[in-house]
Tab-separated table of C-alpha atoms in Angstrom:
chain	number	residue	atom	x	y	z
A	55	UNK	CA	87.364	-25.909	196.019
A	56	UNK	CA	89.873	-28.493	197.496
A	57	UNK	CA	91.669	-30.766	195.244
A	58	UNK	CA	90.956	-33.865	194.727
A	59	UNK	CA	92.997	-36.908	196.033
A	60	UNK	CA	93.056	-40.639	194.770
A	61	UNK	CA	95.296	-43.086	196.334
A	62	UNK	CA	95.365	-46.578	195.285
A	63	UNK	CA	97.535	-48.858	196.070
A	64	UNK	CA	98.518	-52.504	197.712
A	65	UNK	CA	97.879	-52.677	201.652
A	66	UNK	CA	101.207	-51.431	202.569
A	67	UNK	CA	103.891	-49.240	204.843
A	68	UNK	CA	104.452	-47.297	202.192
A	69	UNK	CA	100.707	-46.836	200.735
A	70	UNK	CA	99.744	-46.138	204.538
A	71	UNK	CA	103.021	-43.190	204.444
A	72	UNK	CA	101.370	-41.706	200.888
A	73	UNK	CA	97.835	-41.543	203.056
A	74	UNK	CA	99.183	-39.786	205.755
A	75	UNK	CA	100.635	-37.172	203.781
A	76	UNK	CA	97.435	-36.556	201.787
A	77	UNK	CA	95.700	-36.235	204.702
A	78	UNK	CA	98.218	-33.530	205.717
A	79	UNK	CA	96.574	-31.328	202.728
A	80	UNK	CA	92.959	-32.088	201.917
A	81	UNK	CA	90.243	-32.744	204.982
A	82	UNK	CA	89.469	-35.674	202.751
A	83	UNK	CA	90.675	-37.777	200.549
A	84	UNK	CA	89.525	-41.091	198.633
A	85	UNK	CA	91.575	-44.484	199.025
A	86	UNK	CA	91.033	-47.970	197.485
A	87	UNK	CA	93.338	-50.710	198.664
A	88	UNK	CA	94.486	-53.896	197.055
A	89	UNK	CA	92.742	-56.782	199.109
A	90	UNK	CA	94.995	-59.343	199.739
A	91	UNK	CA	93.112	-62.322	198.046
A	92	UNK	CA	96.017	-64.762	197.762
A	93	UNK	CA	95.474	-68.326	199.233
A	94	UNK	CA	95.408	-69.215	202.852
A	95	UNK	CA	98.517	-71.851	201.645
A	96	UNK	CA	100.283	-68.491	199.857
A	97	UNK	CA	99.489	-66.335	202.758
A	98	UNK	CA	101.256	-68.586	205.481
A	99	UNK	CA	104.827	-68.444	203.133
A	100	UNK	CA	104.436	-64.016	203.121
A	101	UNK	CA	106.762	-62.836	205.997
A	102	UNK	CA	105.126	-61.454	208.665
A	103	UNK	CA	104.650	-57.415	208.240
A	104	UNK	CA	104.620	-57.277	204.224
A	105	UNK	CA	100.522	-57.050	204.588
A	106	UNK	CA	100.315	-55.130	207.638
A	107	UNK	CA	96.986	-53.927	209.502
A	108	UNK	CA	95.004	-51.925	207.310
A	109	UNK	CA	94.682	-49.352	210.202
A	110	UNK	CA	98.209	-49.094	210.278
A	111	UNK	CA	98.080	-46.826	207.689
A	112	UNK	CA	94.458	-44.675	208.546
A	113	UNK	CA	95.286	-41.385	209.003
A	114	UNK	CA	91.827	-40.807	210.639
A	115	UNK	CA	88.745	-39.748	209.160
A	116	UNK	CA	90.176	-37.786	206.058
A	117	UNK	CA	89.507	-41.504	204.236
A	118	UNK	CA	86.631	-41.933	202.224
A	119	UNK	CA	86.957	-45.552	201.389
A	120	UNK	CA	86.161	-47.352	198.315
A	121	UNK	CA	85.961	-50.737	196.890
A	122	UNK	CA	88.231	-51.809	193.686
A	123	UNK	CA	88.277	-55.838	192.422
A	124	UNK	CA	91.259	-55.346	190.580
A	125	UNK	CA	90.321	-57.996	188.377
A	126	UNK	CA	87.512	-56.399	186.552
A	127	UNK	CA	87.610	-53.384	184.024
A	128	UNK	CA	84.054	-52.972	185.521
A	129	UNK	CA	85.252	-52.520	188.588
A	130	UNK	CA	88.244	-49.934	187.557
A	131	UNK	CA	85.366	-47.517	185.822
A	132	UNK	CA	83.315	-47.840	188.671
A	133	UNK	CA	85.934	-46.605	191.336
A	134	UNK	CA	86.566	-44.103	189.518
A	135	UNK	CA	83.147	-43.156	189.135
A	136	UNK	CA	82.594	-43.158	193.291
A	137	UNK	CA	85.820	-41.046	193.705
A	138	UNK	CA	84.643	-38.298	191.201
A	139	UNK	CA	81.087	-38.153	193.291
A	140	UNK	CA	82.566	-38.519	196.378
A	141	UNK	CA	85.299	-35.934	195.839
A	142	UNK	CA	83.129	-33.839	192.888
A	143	UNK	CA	86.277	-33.900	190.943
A	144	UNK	CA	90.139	-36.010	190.759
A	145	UNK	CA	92.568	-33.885	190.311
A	146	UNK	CA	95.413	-36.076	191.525
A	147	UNK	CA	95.742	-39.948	191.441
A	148	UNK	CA	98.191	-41.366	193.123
A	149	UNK	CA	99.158	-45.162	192.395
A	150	UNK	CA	101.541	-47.260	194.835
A	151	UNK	CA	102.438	-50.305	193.766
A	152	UNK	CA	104.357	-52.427	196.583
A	153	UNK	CA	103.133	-55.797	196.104
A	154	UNK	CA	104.331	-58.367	199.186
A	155	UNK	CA	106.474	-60.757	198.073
A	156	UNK	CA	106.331	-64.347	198.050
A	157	UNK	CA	109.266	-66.577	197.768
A	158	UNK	CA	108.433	-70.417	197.661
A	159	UNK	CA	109.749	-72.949	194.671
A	160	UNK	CA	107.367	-72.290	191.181
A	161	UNK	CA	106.444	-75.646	191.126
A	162	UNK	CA	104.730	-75.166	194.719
A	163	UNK	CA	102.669	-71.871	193.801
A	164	UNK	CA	98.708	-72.703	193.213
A	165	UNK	CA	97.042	-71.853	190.466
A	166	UNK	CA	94.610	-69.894	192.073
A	167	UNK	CA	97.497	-67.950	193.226
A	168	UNK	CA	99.072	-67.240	189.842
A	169	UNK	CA	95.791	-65.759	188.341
A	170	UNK	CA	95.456	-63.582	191.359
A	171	UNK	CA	98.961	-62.620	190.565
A	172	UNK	CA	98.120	-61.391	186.813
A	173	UNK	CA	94.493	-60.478	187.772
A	174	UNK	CA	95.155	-58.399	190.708
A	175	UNK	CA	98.117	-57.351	190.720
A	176	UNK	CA	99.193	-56.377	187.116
A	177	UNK	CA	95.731	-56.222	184.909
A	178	UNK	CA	94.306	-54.246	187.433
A	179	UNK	CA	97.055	-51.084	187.072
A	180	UNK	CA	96.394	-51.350	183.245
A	181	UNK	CA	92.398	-50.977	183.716
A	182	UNK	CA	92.536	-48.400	185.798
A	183	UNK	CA	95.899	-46.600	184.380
A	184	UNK	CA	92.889	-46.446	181.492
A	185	UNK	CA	90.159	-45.252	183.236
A	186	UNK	CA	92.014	-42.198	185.392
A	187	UNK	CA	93.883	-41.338	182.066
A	188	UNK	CA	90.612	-40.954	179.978
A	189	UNK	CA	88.820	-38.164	182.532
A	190	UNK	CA	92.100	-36.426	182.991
A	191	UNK	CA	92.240	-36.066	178.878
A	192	UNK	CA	88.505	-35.467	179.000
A	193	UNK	CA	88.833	-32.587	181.638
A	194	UNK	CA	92.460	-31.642	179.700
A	195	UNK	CA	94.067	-31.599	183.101
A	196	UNK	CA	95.291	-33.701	186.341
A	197	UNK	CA	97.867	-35.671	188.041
A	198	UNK	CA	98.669	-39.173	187.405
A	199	UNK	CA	101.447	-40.377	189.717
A	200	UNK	CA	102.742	-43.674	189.819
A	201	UNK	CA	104.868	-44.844	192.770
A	202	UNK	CA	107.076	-47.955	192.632
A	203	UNK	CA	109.700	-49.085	195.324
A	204	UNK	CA	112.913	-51.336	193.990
A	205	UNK	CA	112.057	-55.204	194.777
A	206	UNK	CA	115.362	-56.319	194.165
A	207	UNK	CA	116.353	-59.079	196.348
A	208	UNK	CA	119.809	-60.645	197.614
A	209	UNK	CA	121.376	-63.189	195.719
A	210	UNK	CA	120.940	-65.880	198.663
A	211	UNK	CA	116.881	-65.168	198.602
A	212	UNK	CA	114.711	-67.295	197.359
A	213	UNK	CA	113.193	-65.341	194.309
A	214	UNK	CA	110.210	-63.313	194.586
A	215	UNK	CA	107.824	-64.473	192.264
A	216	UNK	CA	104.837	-61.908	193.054
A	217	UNK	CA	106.295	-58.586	194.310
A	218	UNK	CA	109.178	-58.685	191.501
A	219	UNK	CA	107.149	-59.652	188.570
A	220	UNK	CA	104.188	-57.321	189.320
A	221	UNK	CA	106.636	-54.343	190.318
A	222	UNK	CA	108.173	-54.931	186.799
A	223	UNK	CA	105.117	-54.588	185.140
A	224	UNK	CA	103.954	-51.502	186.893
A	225	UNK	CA	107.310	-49.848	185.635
A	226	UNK	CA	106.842	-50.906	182.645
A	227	UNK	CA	103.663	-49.176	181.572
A	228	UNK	CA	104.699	-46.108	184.295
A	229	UNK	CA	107.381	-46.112	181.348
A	230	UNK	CA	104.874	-46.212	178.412
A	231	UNK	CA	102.896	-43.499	180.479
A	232	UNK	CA	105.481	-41.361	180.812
A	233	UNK	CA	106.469	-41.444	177.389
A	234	UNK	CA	103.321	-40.424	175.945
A	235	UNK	CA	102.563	-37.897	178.164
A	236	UNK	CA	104.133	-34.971	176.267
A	237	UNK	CA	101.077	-35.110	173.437
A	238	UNK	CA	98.541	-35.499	176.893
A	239	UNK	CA	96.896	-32.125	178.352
A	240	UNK	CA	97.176	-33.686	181.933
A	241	UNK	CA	100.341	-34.479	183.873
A	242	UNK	CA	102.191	-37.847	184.529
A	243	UNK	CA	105.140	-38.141	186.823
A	244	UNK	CA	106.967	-41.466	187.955
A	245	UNK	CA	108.385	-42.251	191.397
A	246	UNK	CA	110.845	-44.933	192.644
A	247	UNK	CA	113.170	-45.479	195.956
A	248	UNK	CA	115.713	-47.788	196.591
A	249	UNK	CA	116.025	-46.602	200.385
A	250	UNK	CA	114.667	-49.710	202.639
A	251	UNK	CA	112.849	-48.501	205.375
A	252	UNK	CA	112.358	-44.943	204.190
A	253	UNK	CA	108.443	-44.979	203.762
A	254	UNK	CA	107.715	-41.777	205.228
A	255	UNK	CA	110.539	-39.847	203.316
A	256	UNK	CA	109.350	-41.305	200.552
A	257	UNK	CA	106.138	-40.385	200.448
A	258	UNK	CA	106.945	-36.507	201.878
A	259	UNK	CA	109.121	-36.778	198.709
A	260	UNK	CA	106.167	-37.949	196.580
A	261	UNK	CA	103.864	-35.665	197.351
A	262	UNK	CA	106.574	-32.511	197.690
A	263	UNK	CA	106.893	-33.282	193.661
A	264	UNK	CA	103.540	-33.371	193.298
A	265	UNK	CA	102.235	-30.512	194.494
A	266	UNK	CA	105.207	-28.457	192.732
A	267	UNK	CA	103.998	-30.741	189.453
A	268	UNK	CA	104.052	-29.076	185.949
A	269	UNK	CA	104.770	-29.677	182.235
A	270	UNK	CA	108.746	-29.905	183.039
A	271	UNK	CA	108.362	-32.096	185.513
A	272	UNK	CA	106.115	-34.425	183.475
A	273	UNK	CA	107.302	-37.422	181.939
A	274	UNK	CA	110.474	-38.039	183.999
A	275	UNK	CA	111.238	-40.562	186.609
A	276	UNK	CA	111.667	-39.399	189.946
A	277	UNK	CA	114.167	-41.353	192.106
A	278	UNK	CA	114.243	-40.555	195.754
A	279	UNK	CA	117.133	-40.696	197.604
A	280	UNK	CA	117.894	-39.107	201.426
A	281	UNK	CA	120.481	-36.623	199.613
A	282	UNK	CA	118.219	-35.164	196.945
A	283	UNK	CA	115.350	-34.678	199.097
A	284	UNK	CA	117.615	-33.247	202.260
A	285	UNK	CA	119.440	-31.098	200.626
């Protein structure tokens, strides 16, 4: 039987670079992708290319495409539900978070905006974090990965106040994850880059770890950088 694939993750370069390489191992694969549900107002202030085309990154008909409201702990059970049947089993889960930023004065963000913010992009890793880590203890084996570029910005930027916040909190329970995954029967590995404009590496590097993943490996950040994956 083929393994099972699960990539979620924001509408991104970088998610569109993990999908490409899973389709370089599995004839297919299951994806859900963050919809971008900010506010026309919000939307206008991202720079152009942070939300690119969503076939940008379709690596052909390896996708089997699913639907996740990031929002709703409903919603988190029941993609994982549709991946299992569409897949039979998920042996690997991939998570990319690369949120777009958007840099505008706080006293000029919507509220709208803000609760997507919290709902969408940071609840929604916790409820399905949840989900994906109760089949793999369940089934007493799997891969969670969780993939995280650096959204540090320059000191004469305007601050980020989506992609930095929402990155942080990603880390942050990849971190409590990774912790607690000595006393779990399934694996959990953590992945971050601070190479701009190194996508494809990236993800090569990503899934190189991956499919080498065992119980040494487990636990431990993974930071990719050209030397350590070139050499």
């Amino acid at each position: 039987m083929t393994r099972g694939i699960l990539i979620v993750g924001n509408d991104s370069l970088l998610c569109a670079a993990i999908a490409a390489q899973a389709a370089k191992r599995v004839e297919h694969f299951a994806q859900a992708l963050l919809p971008n549900r900010l506010s026309e107002q919000s939307r206008g202030s991202i720079p152009k290319g942070t939300y690119p085309p969503q076939e940008s990154g379709d690596p052909g008909s390896a996708v089997i495409p699913l639907v996740w409201n990031p929002g709703s702990p409903i919603s988190a059970r029941t993609l994982v539900l549709s991946a299992e049947h569409q897949l039979e089993r998920i042996d690997e889960a991939i998570l990319v978070c690369a949120p777009p930023s958007l840099r505008r004065p706080v006293a000029e963000l919507l509220p709208l905006d803000i609760e997507i913010l919290v709902n969408d992009h940071i609840k929604g890793w916790f409820f399905l974090a949840r989900e994906l880590a109760g089949i793999f203890r369940a089934r007493r084996a799997g891969t969670l990965a969780l993939v995280v570029p650096d959204m540090g910005s320059g000191r004469d930027d305007q601050a980020d106040l989506l992609g930095v916040p929402a990155a942080a909190a990603f880390r942050a329970l990849a971190q409590g994850l990774l912790a607690s995954s000595a006393a779990e029967p399934y694996l959990a590995l953590g992945f971050s880059s601070q190479e701009a404009g190194e996508d494809e590496n990236f993800a090569a590097y990503v899934f190189k770890l991956v499919d080498e993943a065992n119980k040494r490996s487990s636990g431990k950040w993974h930071k990719y950088g050209r030397l350590n994956f070139f050499k």
